[in-house]
Coordinates of C-alpha atoms in Angstrom, one line a residue:
Chain A
X1 CA 20.0 -19.1 18.8
X2 CA 16.7 -20.3 16.2
X3 CA 14.7 -19.4 19.6
X4 CA 15.3 -16.0 19.5
X5 CA 14.2 -15.8 15.4
X6 CA 11.3 -17.3 16.2
X7 CA 10.1 -15.9 19.4
X8 CA 10.4 -12.7 17.5
X9 CA 9.6 -12.8 13.8
X10 CA 6.7 -10.3 13.6
X11 CA 9.6 -7.5 14.7
X12 CA 12.1 -9.5 12.4
X13 CA 9.2 -9.3 9.3
X14 CA 9.6 -5.1 9.4
X15 CA 13.3 -4.8 10.7
X16 CA 14.8 -6.7 8.4
X17 CA 14.2 -4.4 5.5
X18 CA 14.1 -2.0 6.7
X19 CA 17.7 -2.4 8.8
X20 CA 18.4 -3.5 5.3
X21 CA 18.0 0.1 3.3
X22 CA 20.7 2.1 4.8
X23 CA 23.2 -0.8 4.2
X24 CA 22.6 -1.0 1.1
X25 CA 24.5 2.6 0.7
X26 CA 27.1 1.6 2.8
X27 CA 27.7 -0.8 0.2
X28 CA 28.0 1.7 -2.7
X29 CA 29.0 -1.7 -5.1
X30 CA 25.8 -1.7 -7.2
X31 CA 26.3 -5.5 -7.3
X32 CA 27.1 -6.3 -3.6
X33 CA 23.8 -3.9 -2.7
X34 CA 21.9 -5.7 -5.1
X35 CA 22.7 -9.0 -3.7
X36 CA 22.3 -8.3 -0.3
X37 CA 18.8 -6.7 -1.3
X38 CA 18.1 -10.8 -3.2
X39 CA 19.1 -11.8 0.6
X40 CA 17.4 -9.7 2.8
X41 CA 13.6 -10.1 0.6
X42 CA 14.0 -13.6 0.9
X43 CA 15.1 -13.9 4.0
X44 CA 11.9 -11.3 4.6
X45 CA 9.5 -14.0 2.5
X46 CA 10.7 -16.7 4.6
X47 CA 9.5 -14.6 7.6
X48 CA 5.8 -14.2 6.1
X49 CA 6.0 -18.2 5.1
X50 CA 6.3 -19.2 8.8
X51 CA 4.2 -16.7 9.8
X52 CA 1.5 -17.7 8.1
X53 CA 2.0 -21.8 8.7
X54 CA 1.8 -20.7 12.5
X55 CA -1.2 -18.5 12.2
X56 CA -2.9 -20.5 10.9
X57 CA -2.7 -23.7 12.9
X58 CA -3.7 -20.9 15.9
X59 CA -4.6 -17.9 16.8
X60 CA -3.7 -14.6 15.9
X61 CA -0.4 -13.8 17.4
X62 CA 0.2 -11.0 19.5
X63 CA 3.4 -10.1 19.5
X64 CA 4.6 -6.6 21.6
X65 CA 7.2 -4.6 20.7
X66 CA 9.6 -4.2 22.8
X67 CA 7.8 -5.8 25.4
X68 CA 5.3 -3.1 26.5
X69 CA 1.8 -4.2 26.8
X70 CA -0.8 -2.9 24.4
X71 CA -2.6 0.0 26.0
X72 CA 1.1 1.7 26.5
X73 CA 3.3 0.1 24.0
X74 CA 2.4 -1.1 19.8
X75 CA 1.3 -4.2 19.4
X76 CA 1.6 -6.3 15.8
X77 CA -1.0 -8.7 15.0
X78 CA -0.7 -11.6 12.7
X79 CA -3.7 -12.9 11.6
X80 CA -4.3 -15.0 8.7
X81 CA -5.4 -12.0 7.0
X82 CA -2.1 -10.7 7.8
X83 CA -0.1 -13.3 7.5
X84 CA -1.5 -14.2 3.6
X85 CA -0.6 -10.3 2.8
X86 CA 2.8 -10.5 4.2
X87 CA 3.6 -13.4 2.4
X88 CA 1.7 -11.8 -1.2
X89 CA 4.7 -8.4 -1.0
X90 CA 7.3 -10.2 1.0
X91 CA 7.5 -13.1 -2.1
X92 CA 6.4 -10.9 -4.7
X93 CA 9.5 -8.4 -3.4
X94 CA 11.3 -11.3 -2.8
X95 CA 11.3 -12.2 -7.2
X96 CA 11.6 -9.0 -8.2
X97 CA 14.8 -8.3 -6.7
X98 CA 16.5 -11.2 -8.7
X99 CA 15.3 -9.0 -11.6
X100 CA 16.1 -5.9 -10.5
X101 CA 20.3 -5.7 -11.2
X102 CA 19.7 -5.9 -14.8
X103 CA 16.7 -4.1 -15.8
X104 CA 18.2 -1.4 -13.6
X105 CA 21.5 -1.3 -15.5
X106 CA 19.7 -0.5 -18.6
X107 CA 17.5 2.2 -17.3
X108 CA 19.5 4.2 -14.6
X109 CA 22.7 5.2 -14.3
X110 CA 24.9 2.8 -11.9
X111 CA 25.9 5.1 -9.3
X112 CA 22.3 5.8 -8.1
X113 CA 21.5 1.8 -8.1
X114 CA 22.4 1.7 -4.7
X115 CA 19.8 4.4 -3.5
X116 CA 17.3 2.7 -5.2
X117 CA 18.1 -0.3 -3.4
X118 CA 17.8 1.0 -0.1
X119 CA 14.4 3.1 -1.7
X120 CA 12.9 -0.3 -2.5
X121 CA 13.5 -2.1 0.8
X122 CA 12.0 1.2 2.6
X123 CA 9.1 0.5 0.7
X124 CA 8.9 -3.3 1.5
X125 CA 9.5 -2.2 5.1
X126 CA 6.7 0.1 4.8
X127 CA 4.2 -2.0 2.8
X128 CA 4.6 -4.6 5.5
X129 CA 4.3 -2.6 8.6
X130 CA 1.5 -1.5 7.9
X131 CA -0.1 -4.8 7.5
X132 CA 1.6 -6.5 10.5
X133 CA 0.4 -4.0 13.1
X134 CA -1.6 -3.6 15.2
X135 CA -1.8 0.1 16.1
X136 CA -4.0 2.5 14.3
X137 CA -1.3 5.4 13.8
X138 CA 1.9 2.8 12.6
X139 CA -0.2 2.3 10.3
X140 CA -0.2 6.1 9.3
X141 CA 3.9 5.6 10.4
X142 CA 4.3 2.8 7.6
X143 CA 1.8 4.4 5.4
X144 CA 4.0 7.4 4.7
X145 CA 7.8 4.7 4.7
X146 CA 5.9 3.3 2.1
X147 CA 4.8 5.6 0.0
X148 CA 7.6 8.6 0.0
X149 CA 9.7 5.6 -1.0
X150 CA 7.5 4.5 -3.7
X151 CA 7.5 8.3 -5.0
X152 CA 11.4 7.8 -5.4
X153 CA 11.4 4.1 -6.9
X154 CA 8.8 5.8 -9.4
X155 CA 10.8 9.1 -10.3
X156 CA 13.8 7.4 -10.8
X157 CA 12.3 6.1 -13.9
X158 CA 14.4 6.5 -17.5
X159 CA 11.8 9.0 -19.0
X160 CA 11.6 12.2 -18.0
X161 CA 7.5 12.0 -17.3
X162 CA 8.3 9.5 -14.7
X163 CA 9.2 12.9 -12.8
X164 CA 5.8 14.6 -13.8
X165 CA 3.9 11.1 -12.8
X166 CA 6.0 10.8 -9.0
X167 CA 5.3 14.2 -8.4
X168 CA 1.2 13.5 -9.0
X169 CA 1.3 10.2 -7.4
X170 CA 3.0 12.1 -4.0
X171 CA 0.1 15.0 -3.7
X172 CA -2.3 12.1 -3.9
X173 CA -0.6 9.7 -2.1
X174 CA 0.2 12.4 0.7
X175 CA -3.7 13.9 0.5
X176 CA -4.7 10.2 0.9
X177 CA -2.9 9.1 4.0
X178 CA -3.5 13.0 5.5
X179 CA -6.6 11.5 5.2
X180 CA -6.5 8.4 6.9
X181 CA -4.5 10.3 9.6
X182 CA -7.1 12.9 10.0
X183 CA -10.0 9.5 10.1
X184 CA -7.5 7.4 13.3
X185 CA -7.0 11.1 14.9
X186 CA -11.0 11.3 15.1
X187 CA -11.6 7.8 16.2
X188 CA -8.2 8.2 19.0
X189 CA -10.5 11.0 20.6
X190 CA -13.8 9.2 20.3
X191 CA -11.7 6.2 22.1
X192 CA -8.2 6.8 23.9
X193 CA -6.8 3.7 21.8
X194 CA -5.0 3.5 18.9
X195 CA -4.7 -0.3 19.8
X196 CA -6.9 -1.7 17.2
X197 CA -8.7 -4.4 19.1
X198 CA -9.6 -1.6 21.9
X199 CA -10.9 0.2 18.9
X200 CA -12.7 -2.4 18.0
X201 CA -14.9 -2.5 21.4
X202 CA -15.1 0.5 22.1
X203 CA -16.3 2.5 18.5
X204 CA -19.4 0.3 18.7
X205 CA -21.3 2.6 22.3
X206 CA -20.4 5.3 20.7
X207 CA -21.5 4.9 16.8
X208 CA -23.3 7.5 16.5
X209 CA -21.7 9.9 17.0
X210 CA -21.1 12.3 14.2
X211 CA -17.4 12.1 15.5
X212 CA -16.9 8.4 14.3
X213 CA -19.2 9.1 11.3
X214 CA -16.4 11.2 10.0
X215 CA -13.6 9.4 11.1
X216 CA -14.8 6.1 8.9
X217 CA -15.3 8.7 5.6
X218 CA -12.0 10.0 6.1
X219 CA -10.2 6.4 6.1
X220 CA -12.4 5.7 3.7
X221 CA -11.6 8.3 1.0
X222 CA -8.0 7.8 2.0
X223 CA -7.0 4.3 1.2
X224 CA -9.5 4.8 -1.6
X225 CA -7.2 7.8 -3.1
X226 CA -4.3 5.4 -2.3
X227 CA -5.6 2.0 -3.5
X228 CA -6.5 3.4 -7.1
X229 CA -10.2 2.8 -7.1
X230 CA -11.9 4.8 -9.4
X231 CA -12.7 7.6 -9.5
X232 CA -9.7 8.6 -7.4
X233 CA -7.2 6.8 -9.6
X234 CA -5.5 9.1 -11.4
X235 CA -2.3 9.1 -10.3
X236 CA -1.8 5.5 -11.3
X237 CA -1.3 4.8 -14.6
X238 CA 1.5 7.6 -15.5
X239 CA 3.0 6.3 -12.3
X240 CA 3.1 2.7 -13.1
X241 CA 4.1 3.7 -17.8
X242 CA 7.1 5.8 -16.5
X243 CA 8.7 4.0 -13.7
X244 CA 11.9 1.6 -14.2
X245 CA 10.2 -1.6 -15.1
X246 CA 11.4 -3.2 -11.5
X247 CA 9.4 -0.6 -9.6
X248 CA 6.4 -1.1 -11.8
X249 CA 6.2 -4.6 -11.7
X250 CA 6.8 -4.4 -7.5
X251 CA 4.7 -1.6 -7.0
X252 CA 1.3 -2.5 -9.1
X253 CA 2.4 -6.7 -7.5
X254 CA 2.0 -4.8 -3.9
X255 CA 1.2 -1.2 -2.7
X256 CA -2.5 -1.0 -4.1
X257 CA -2.9 -4.6 -2.2
X258 CA -1.8 -3.7 0.7
X259 CA -3.9 -0.8 1.2
X260 CA -7.3 -2.9 -0.2
X261 CA -6.1 -4.8 2.9
X262 CA -5.8 -1.8 4.9
X263 CA -9.3 -0.3 4.2
X264 CA -11.0 -4.4 4.7
X265 CA -9.0 -4.2 8.1
X266 CA -10.2 -0.9 9.4
X267 CA -13.9 -1.9 8.0
X268 CA -14.2 -4.8 9.3
X269 CA -12.1 -5.2 12.0
X270 CA -11.9 -1.4 13.6
X271 CA -15.4 -0.2 12.6
X272 CA -16.9 -3.9 12.7
X273 CA -19.0 -4.6 9.5
X274 CA -22.6 -4.2 11.2
X275 CA -21.9 0.1 11.5
X276 CA -20.0 0.1 8.1
X277 CA -22.3 -2.3 6.0
X278 CA -25.5 -2.4 7.4
X279 CA -25.4 0.3 9.3
X280 CA -24.2 2.8 7.2
X281 CA -24.8 0.8 3.9
X282 CA -21.3 1.4 2.5
X283 CA -21.5 -1.9 0.9
X284 CA -23.7 -0.8 -2.9
X285 CA -21.7 2.5 -3.3
X286 CA -18.4 0.3 -3.3
X287 CA -19.8 -2.0 -5.3
X288 CA -20.6 0.7 -7.6
X289 CA -18.2 2.1 -8.1
X290 CA -15.8 -0.9 -8.2
X291 CA -18.3 -2.0 -11.2
X292 CA -17.9 1.4 -12.9
X293 CA -14.1 1.2 -12.2
X294 CA -14.1 -2.1 -13.9
X295 CA -15.5 -1.0 -16.9
X296 CA -13.7 2.5 -17.3
X297 CA -11.2 1.2 -16.9
X298 CA -11.5 -1.9 -19.1
X299 CA -12.7 0.2 -22.0
X300 CA -9.8 2.8 -21.8
X301 CA -7.8 -0.1 -21.2
X302 CA -8.3 -1.1 -24.9
X303 CA -7.5 2.4 -26.2
X304 CA -4.1 2.2 -24.8
X305 CA -1.1 2.3 -27.0
X306 CA 1.7 2.1 -24.8
X307 CA 1.5 -1.8 -22.9
X308 CA 2.7 -0.7 -19.4
X309 CA -0.4 2.2 -19.8
X310 CA -2.9 -1.0 -20.6
X311 CA -1.7 -3.0 -18.0
X312 CA -1.2 0.3 -15.6
X313 CA -5.5 1.1 -16.5
X314 CA -5.6 -3.1 -16.3
X315 CA -4.6 -2.9 -12.8
X316 CA -7.7 -0.7 -12.2
X317 CA -10.0 -2.6 -13.8
X318 CA -8.6 -5.3 -11.2
X319 CA -8.7 -3.9 -8.3
X320 CA -12.3 -3.0 -9.0
X321 CA -12.8 -6.9 -8.3
X322 CA -10.9 -6.8 -5.2
X323 CA -13.6 -4.1 -3.9
X324 CA -16.1 -5.9 -5.7
X325 CA -15.6 -9.3 -3.4
X326 CA -14.8 -6.8 -0.1
X327 CA -18.4 -4.8 -0.4
X328 CA -20.1 -8.0 -0.3
X329 CA -19.4 -8.1 3.1
X330 CA -20.2 -11.1 2.9
X331 CA -17.5 -14.4 3.9
X332 CA -17.6 -15.6 0.6
X333 CA -16.8 -12.4 -1.1
X334 CA -14.8 -11.2 1.2
X335 CA -12.5 -14.2 0.3
X336 CA -12.9 -13.9 -3.6
X337 CA -11.4 -10.1 -2.6
X338 CA -9.1 -11.7 -0.8
X339 CA -7.9 -14.4 -3.0
X340 CA -8.0 -11.5 -5.7
X341 CA -5.4 -9.8 -3.8
X342 CA -2.6 -12.9 -4.6
X343 CA -4.2 -14.3 -7.3
X344 CA -3.5 -10.2 -9.2
X345 CA -0.7 -9.7 -7.7
X346 CA 1.5 -12.6 -9.5
X347 CA -0.3 -12.1 -12.9
X348 CA 0.1 -8.5 -13.2
X349 CA 3.7 -8.6 -11.1
X350 CA 4.8 -11.1 -13.9
X351 CA 3.3 -9.5 -16.4
X352 CA 5.1 -6.1 -16.3
X353 CA 8.3 -7.9 -15.8
X354 CA 7.5 -9.7 -18.9
X355 CA 7.0 -6.0 -20.4
X356 CA 10.1 -4.9 -18.7
X357 CA 11.9 -8.0 -20.8
X358 CA 10.8 -6.6 -23.5
X359 CA 11.7 -3.1 -23.1
X360 CA 14.7 -4.3 -22.1
X361 CA 15.5 -5.4 -25.5
X362 CA 14.0 -3.4 -27.2
X363 CA 14.1 -0.1 -24.7
X364 CA 10.6 0.9 -25.9
X365 CA 6.6 -0.1 -24.3
X366 CA 4.8 1.0 -27.2
X367 CA 3.2 -1.2 -28.9
X368 CA 3.5 0.0 -31.9
X369 CA 7.5 -0.2 -31.3
X370 CA 6.5 -4.0 -30.1
X371 CA 4.8 -5.3 -33.4
X372 CA 6.1 -8.8 -34.3
X373 CA 7.7 -8.7 -31.1
X374 CA 6.4 -12.8 -30.3
X375 CA 8.3 -13.6 -33.1
X376 CA 12.0 -12.2 -31.8
X377 CA 11.0 -12.9 -28.2
X378 CA 8.8 -15.6 -28.0
X379 CA 9.6 -16.6 -24.3
X380 CA 9.0 -13.4 -23.0
X381 CA 6.0 -13.0 -25.0
X382 CA 4.0 -16.1 -24.0
X383 CA 4.6 -15.0 -20.3
X384 CA 3.3 -12.2 -21.2
X385 CA 0.1 -13.7 -22.8
X386 CA -0.6 -16.5 -20.0
X387 CA -0.2 -13.3 -18.0
X388 CA -2.9 -12.0 -20.1
X389 CA -5.1 -14.8 -20.1
X390 CA -4.9 -14.9 -16.4
X391 CA -6.5 -11.0 -16.1
X392 CA -9.3 -12.5 -18.8
X393 CA -10.0 -15.0 -16.4
X394 CA -9.4 -18.0 -18.9
X395 CA -10.0 -21.9 -16.7
X396 CA -6.8 -23.0 -15.4
X397 CA -5.3 -19.7 -14.9
X398 CA -5.6 -17.6 -10.9
X399 CA -7.9 -15.1 -12.6
X400 CA -10.4 -18.2 -13.1
X401 CA -10.5 -19.0 -9.9
X402 CA -10.6 -15.2 -8.4
X403 CA -13.7 -14.7 -11.3
X404 CA -15.6 -17.8 -9.8
X405 CA -15.7 -17.4 -6.1
X406 CA -16.7 -14.1 -6.8
X407 CA -19.7 -15.0 -9.4
X408 CA -20.8 -18.0 -6.3
X409 CA -20.6 -14.3 -3.7
X410 CA -22.7 -13.0 -6.2
X411 CA -24.9 -15.7 -6.8
X412 CA -25.1 -16.6 -3.4
X413 CA -26.7 -12.8 -2.7
X414 CA -28.9 -13.1 -5.0
X415 CA -27.1 -10.2 -7.3
X416 CA -26.8 -12.2 -10.3
X417 CA -27.2 -8.6 -12.7
X418 CA -23.9 -7.9 -11.1
X419 CA -22.6 -11.1 -11.7
X420 CA -23.6 -10.9 -15.3
X421 CA -22.0 -7.1 -15.5
X422 CA -19.0 -9.6 -14.1
X423 CA -19.0 -12.2 -16.6
X424 CA -19.5 -9.6 -19.9
X425 CA -16.6 -7.1 -18.4
X426 CA -14.5 -10.1 -19.2
X427 CA -15.1 -9.7 -22.4
X428 CA -12.8 -5.9 -22.2
X429 CA -10.0 -8.0 -21.3
X430 CA -9.9 -10.3 -24.2
X431 CA -10.3 -7.0 -26.2
X432 CA -7.2 -5.0 -24.8
X433 CA -4.8 -8.4 -24.2
X434 CA -6.2 -9.6 -27.8
X435 CA -4.7 -6.1 -28.8
X436 CA -1.2 -6.7 -27.3
X437 CA -1.6 -10.7 -29.0
X438 CA -2.3 -9.5 -31.9
X439 CA 0.3 -6.7 -32.2
X440 CA 3.0 -9.2 -31.0
X441 CA 2.3 -12.3 -32.8
X442 CA 0.2 -11.7 -36.3
X443 CA 2.9 -8.8 -37.4
X444 CA 6.0 -9.2 -39.6
X445 CA 9.0 -8.1 -37.3
X446 CA 10.7 -4.4 -37.9
X447 CA 14.2 -4.8 -39.6
X448 CA 15.6 -3.3 -36.3
X449 CA 13.3 -5.5 -33.6
X450 CA 14.9 -7.8 -36.2
X451 CA 18.2 -8.0 -34.9
X452 CA 17.2 -8.8 -31.3
X453 CA 17.9 -11.5 -29.3
X454 CA 15.5 -13.1 -26.8
X455 CA 15.6 -11.2 -23.4
X456 CA 18.5 -12.5 -20.6
X457 CA 17.5 -15.5 -18.1
X458 CA 17.9 -13.6 -15.7
X459 CA 14.8 -11.3 -16.4
X460 CA 13.3 -13.9 -18.3
X461 CA 12.9 -16.1 -14.7
X462 CA 11.5 -14.5 -12.3
X463 CA 9.0 -13.4 -15.0
X464 CA 8.4 -17.4 -15.6
X465 CA 8.3 -17.6 -11.8
X466 CA 5.2 -15.1 -11.2
X467 CA 3.1 -16.3 -14.2
X468 CA 4.1 -20.2 -13.4
X469 CA 3.1 -19.4 -9.8
X470 CA -0.2 -17.7 -11.6
X471 CA -0.9 -20.8 -13.1
X472 CA 0.1 -23.0 -10.5
X473 CA -2.4 -21.6 -8.5
X474 CA -5.7 -21.7 -11.4
X475 CA -4.9 -25.4 -11.3
X476 CA -4.2 -25.7 -7.7
X477 CA -6.7 -23.0 -6.1
X478 CA -8.0 -25.2 -3.9
X479 CA -5.0 -23.8 -1.1
X480 CA -5.5 -20.2 -2.1
X481 CA -8.5 -20.7 -1.7
X482 CA -8.6 -22.2 1.6
X483 CA -6.3 -19.4 3.1
X484 CA -8.0 -16.4 1.8
X485 CA -11.6 -18.6 3.0
X486 CA -10.1 -18.6 6.3
X487 CA -8.8 -15.2 6.6
X488 CA -12.1 -13.9 5.3
X489 CA -13.9 -15.5 8.2
X490 CA -11.5 -14.7 11.2
X491 CA -12.0 -11.0 10.1
X492 CA -15.6 -11.1 10.0
X493 CA -15.7 -13.3 13.0
X494 CA -14.0 -9.7 14.7
X495 CA -11.5 -12.7 16.1
Chain B
X1 CA -23.6 24.5 18.8
X2 CA -20.9 27.0 20.0
X3 CA -19.2 28.6 17.7
X4 CA -16.2 29.9 20.5
X5 CA -16.5 27.1 22.5
X6 CA -15.0 25.2 19.1
X7 CA -12.7 28.2 18.2
X8 CA -10.0 25.7 17.4
X9 CA -11.9 23.6 15.7
X10 CA -13.3 26.1 13.2
X11 CA -9.5 26.8 12.4
X12 CA -8.9 23.4 11.4
X13 CA -11.7 23.3 9.3
X14 CA -10.7 27.0 7.9
X15 CA -6.9 25.8 7.8
X16 CA -8.0 21.9 6.4
X17 CA -10.0 23.9 3.7
X18 CA -7.7 26.0 2.1
X19 CA -5.1 23.9 2.1
X20 CA -7.6 21.1 -0.1
X21 CA -8.3 24.4 -2.5
X22 CA -4.3 25.6 -2.8
X23 CA -3.7 22.1 -3.7
X24 CA -6.4 21.4 -6.5
X25 CA -6.9 24.6 -7.3
X26 CA -3.5 25.9 -8.2
X27 CA -1.3 24.8 -11.2
X28 CA 2.7 25.9 -10.0
X29 CA 3.8 22.8 -8.5
X30 CA 5.7 24.6 -5.0
X31 CA 1.8 26.4 -4.8
X32 CA 0.4 23.4 -4.3
X33 CA 3.2 22.2 -2.1
X34 CA 2.0 24.9 0.4
X35 CA -1.2 23.8 0.0
X36 CA -0.1 20.4 1.5
X37 CA 1.5 22.1 4.4
X38 CA -1.2 24.4 4.9
X39 CA -3.2 20.7 5.1
X40 CA -0.7 19.3 7.3
X41 CA -0.9 22.1 9.4
X42 CA -4.7 21.8 10.1
X43 CA -4.2 18.2 11.2
X44 CA -1.8 18.5 13.5
X45 CA -3.9 21.5 15.6
X46 CA -6.5 19.4 15.3
X47 CA -4.5 16.9 17.1
X48 CA -2.7 18.7 19.8
X49 CA -6.0 20.7 20.3
X50 CA -7.6 17.3 21.6
X51 CA -5.0 16.4 23.5
X52 CA -6.3 19.2 25.9
X53 CA -7.4 18.8 29.3
X54 CA -9.7 21.5 30.4
X55 CA -7.0 23.1 33.7
X56 CA -4.8 20.5 32.6
X57 CA -1.1 21.0 32.8
X58 CA 1.6 20.3 31.0
X59 CA 2.4 15.8 30.7
X60 CA 5.9 16.9 33.0
X61 CA 5.8 14.6 36.1
X62 CA 4.7 16.8 38.7
X63 CA 4.7 14.6 42.2
X64 CA 7.0 14.9 45.0
X65 CA 10.7 13.0 44.1
X66 CA 10.8 9.6 46.6
X67 CA 7.2 8.6 44.0
X68 CA 9.4 9.1 41.4
X69 CA 12.1 7.0 42.3
X70 CA 9.5 4.7 43.1
X71 CA 8.4 4.8 39.9
X72 CA 11.7 4.1 38.0
X73 CA 12.3 1.2 39.9
X74 CA 8.9 -0.3 38.4
X75 CA 10.8 0.7 35.4
X76 CA 13.3 -1.5 36.1
X77 CA 11.3 -4.6 36.7
X78 CA 9.5 -3.9 33.4
X79 CA 12.7 -5.0 31.1
X80 CA 13.6 -7.8 33.3
X81 CA 9.7 -9.0 32.8
X82 CA 11.0 -8.7 28.7
X83 CA 13.3 -11.4 28.6
X84 CA 10.7 -13.5 30.7
X85 CA 7.9 -12.8 28.1
X86 CA 5.7 -13.4 30.8
X87 CA 2.0 -12.7 29.3
X88 CA 0.4 -12.6 32.5
X89 CA -0.3 -9.6 35.0
X90 CA 1.7 -6.2 35.2
X91 CA 0.3 -3.7 33.5
X92 CA 2.6 -0.3 34.1
X93 CA 2.7 -0.2 38.0
X94 CA 3.2 3.0 38.1
X95 CA 0.2 4.7 36.8
X96 CA -2.0 2.4 39.8
X97 CA -0.3 4.5 42.4
X98 CA -2.5 6.7 45.0
X99 CA -4.9 9.5 42.5
X100 CA -2.5 12.5 41.4
X101 CA -3.5 15.7 42.7
X102 CA -2.4 17.7 39.1
X103 CA -4.4 16.9 35.9
X104 CA -2.5 16.6 33.0
X105 CA -3.2 17.5 29.4
X106 CA -3.0 14.2 27.1
X107 CA 0.1 13.7 25.7
X108 CA 0.5 11.4 23.2
X109 CA -1.9 13.5 20.3
X110 CA 1.3 15.6 21.2
X111 CA 3.6 12.5 20.4
X112 CA 1.8 11.6 17.3
X113 CA 2.3 14.8 15.8
X114 CA 6.0 15.3 16.6
X115 CA 5.6 12.4 13.8
X116 CA 3.2 13.5 11.7
X117 CA 5.7 16.9 11.5
X118 CA 8.4 14.4 10.1
X119 CA 6.7 12.7 8.1
X120 CA 5.1 16.4 6.8
X121 CA 9.2 17.7 6.8
X122 CA 10.0 14.6 4.6
X123 CA 7.3 14.6 2.3
X124 CA 8.2 18.6 1.3
X125 CA 11.3 18.3 1.1
X126 CA 11.1 15.4 -1.7
X127 CA 7.9 17.1 -3.0
X128 CA 10.3 20.0 -3.5
X129 CA 13.2 18.5 -5.3
X130 CA 11.0 16.9 -7.2
X131 CA 9.9 20.0 -8.5
X132 CA 13.6 21.2 -9.0
X133 CA 14.4 18.1 -11.3
X134 CA 10.2 18.9 -13.5
X135 CA 12.1 22.2 -13.5
X136 CA 15.3 21.0 -15.0
X137 CA 13.7 18.7 -17.1
X138 CA 11.0 20.8 -18.9
X139 CA 11.6 24.2 -17.9
X140 CA 8.7 24.4 -16.4
X141 CA 7.2 24.0 -13.7
X142 CA 3.5 25.2 -14.0
X143 CA 0.9 22.1 -14.5
X144 CA -0.9 23.0 -17.3
X145 CA 2.4 23.2 -20.0
X146 CA 3.4 20.5 -18.3
X147 CA 0.4 19.2 -19.7
X148 CA 1.4 20.6 -22.6
X149 CA 4.6 19.3 -23.5
X150 CA 4.1 15.8 -21.8
X151 CA 1.4 15.1 -24.5
X152 CA 4.0 16.2 -26.7
X153 CA 5.9 13.1 -25.4
X154 CA 8.8 12.4 -23.3

């Protein structure tokens, strides 16, 4: 019995949430559907943890779906990088699911809760599938599963603007997905295979054809649109702002991260570093876009009057750091980018949960309504502030570990002006985090706010788990750094 | 570059850009969805085009019934293989038969497009559902009016 589970672990990873989703609808009652969601997400996270342990010890795990060997069947391919991203996504999914029950009661009619949980699990299944699969077309299919589910998750927000945000997200997402589909099609046309390992072998000999060039261009632009690389980020701020708190935390911590992974997988694992970076010189444009994104989005974040929107723009900036690391195409740079996937996921996820806790009591995420909230709700505000330190990159937070790794990688490449620019960009984060801290703590709370109590424990606990993780891995960053380095080495080694 | 020989691809490019333009330039939310559909149709045509082999027929098994029967037997073996999880050897036995007299077009892109069509239908349905809800909530489906309304607050 145990054997059957362990032997088919890569399949369970995706099948659990995928089949768990319709069961939510059958359970109907909010409490039951929620309990089931928690059960499924934690089981999924456990799968990912075991997979990561297994792959760190050995080579990549090629799992043949249904026992069909690779040219005919679809394979799942778990290497340390994939397993690491799987753990991030399913781990955040598990922690956020604890939060969902109470947060949703304030934001969504109870008759729709089961549908929400179903969409939540489908989104999780799609994200995990995209990460684990070793088949290029399968990436597209899972991409659309997760995207369609996340449009629903966003559209169920309490504000009517959630609908328009979801619509714009849908248009941008469908466009990005279609671009990726075109790219995969052109690559298939040149190689006759969709298996990632086979593609990686057959693409270099034909890489001088225009078809391969165009296919890579479509995939890069499509993935950049979906991961909200500046200036293709316009769908993101509204989607994060008006979505339910649970969605904001879950999507911000997972969906863009998986797309960064997909971009890295295609650029390094399939088209190969020599083609994408040495021949085409993808590194420099990515570096410029990432750096501009960091500065422009951070600057825009400073002027926001809504905390969730502020965090959304900060996310665009933080994605810049990930892409900056990847654009170096060195093991150290990619490792820094991968490391930031984890560090930013726990930090930003925790912050969105903390803001959700404030919104649960105050009914608003606008700065003017949160004046003095720090005195009324000190525990949730402290979680937000500690997360904010992570965004700035204060020592002893996970954000610092990434910044350090990124600076080292930039320095090793002799890109010291960029390294200085990265350091200075932290000042912008100081301003926008500081603005929230100032509003929350250095103002007298209004009469209405004074009547509120601290958020309930079931909201505080998940927020503190994620923020706590960002602190734990800030102090004890050796493990995450080691895994990220191993993952980057194997990715660049073409293994 | 022979225009006539690449006729299908020209149609693909024109359709693709038409769809893309409609998505970008139209303010009406329903028309944007239509643009998306045109774009997706272009992709479907592109895939179907690449599957066509010169002189090839539809991918329907045309060999004599005896060979087909044999193929099925092999298929059964394949299933036993699953349980043992034996990675060695056994590469798709039916293809290892003597060369076929018939040329087939590649069916794989068609199959892929079946999936893409399903995805397209789902996206369209969800998009239109959102448009209905937007119309209920805002009373308009023109992007410009929506932007004005949104700035005025929820």
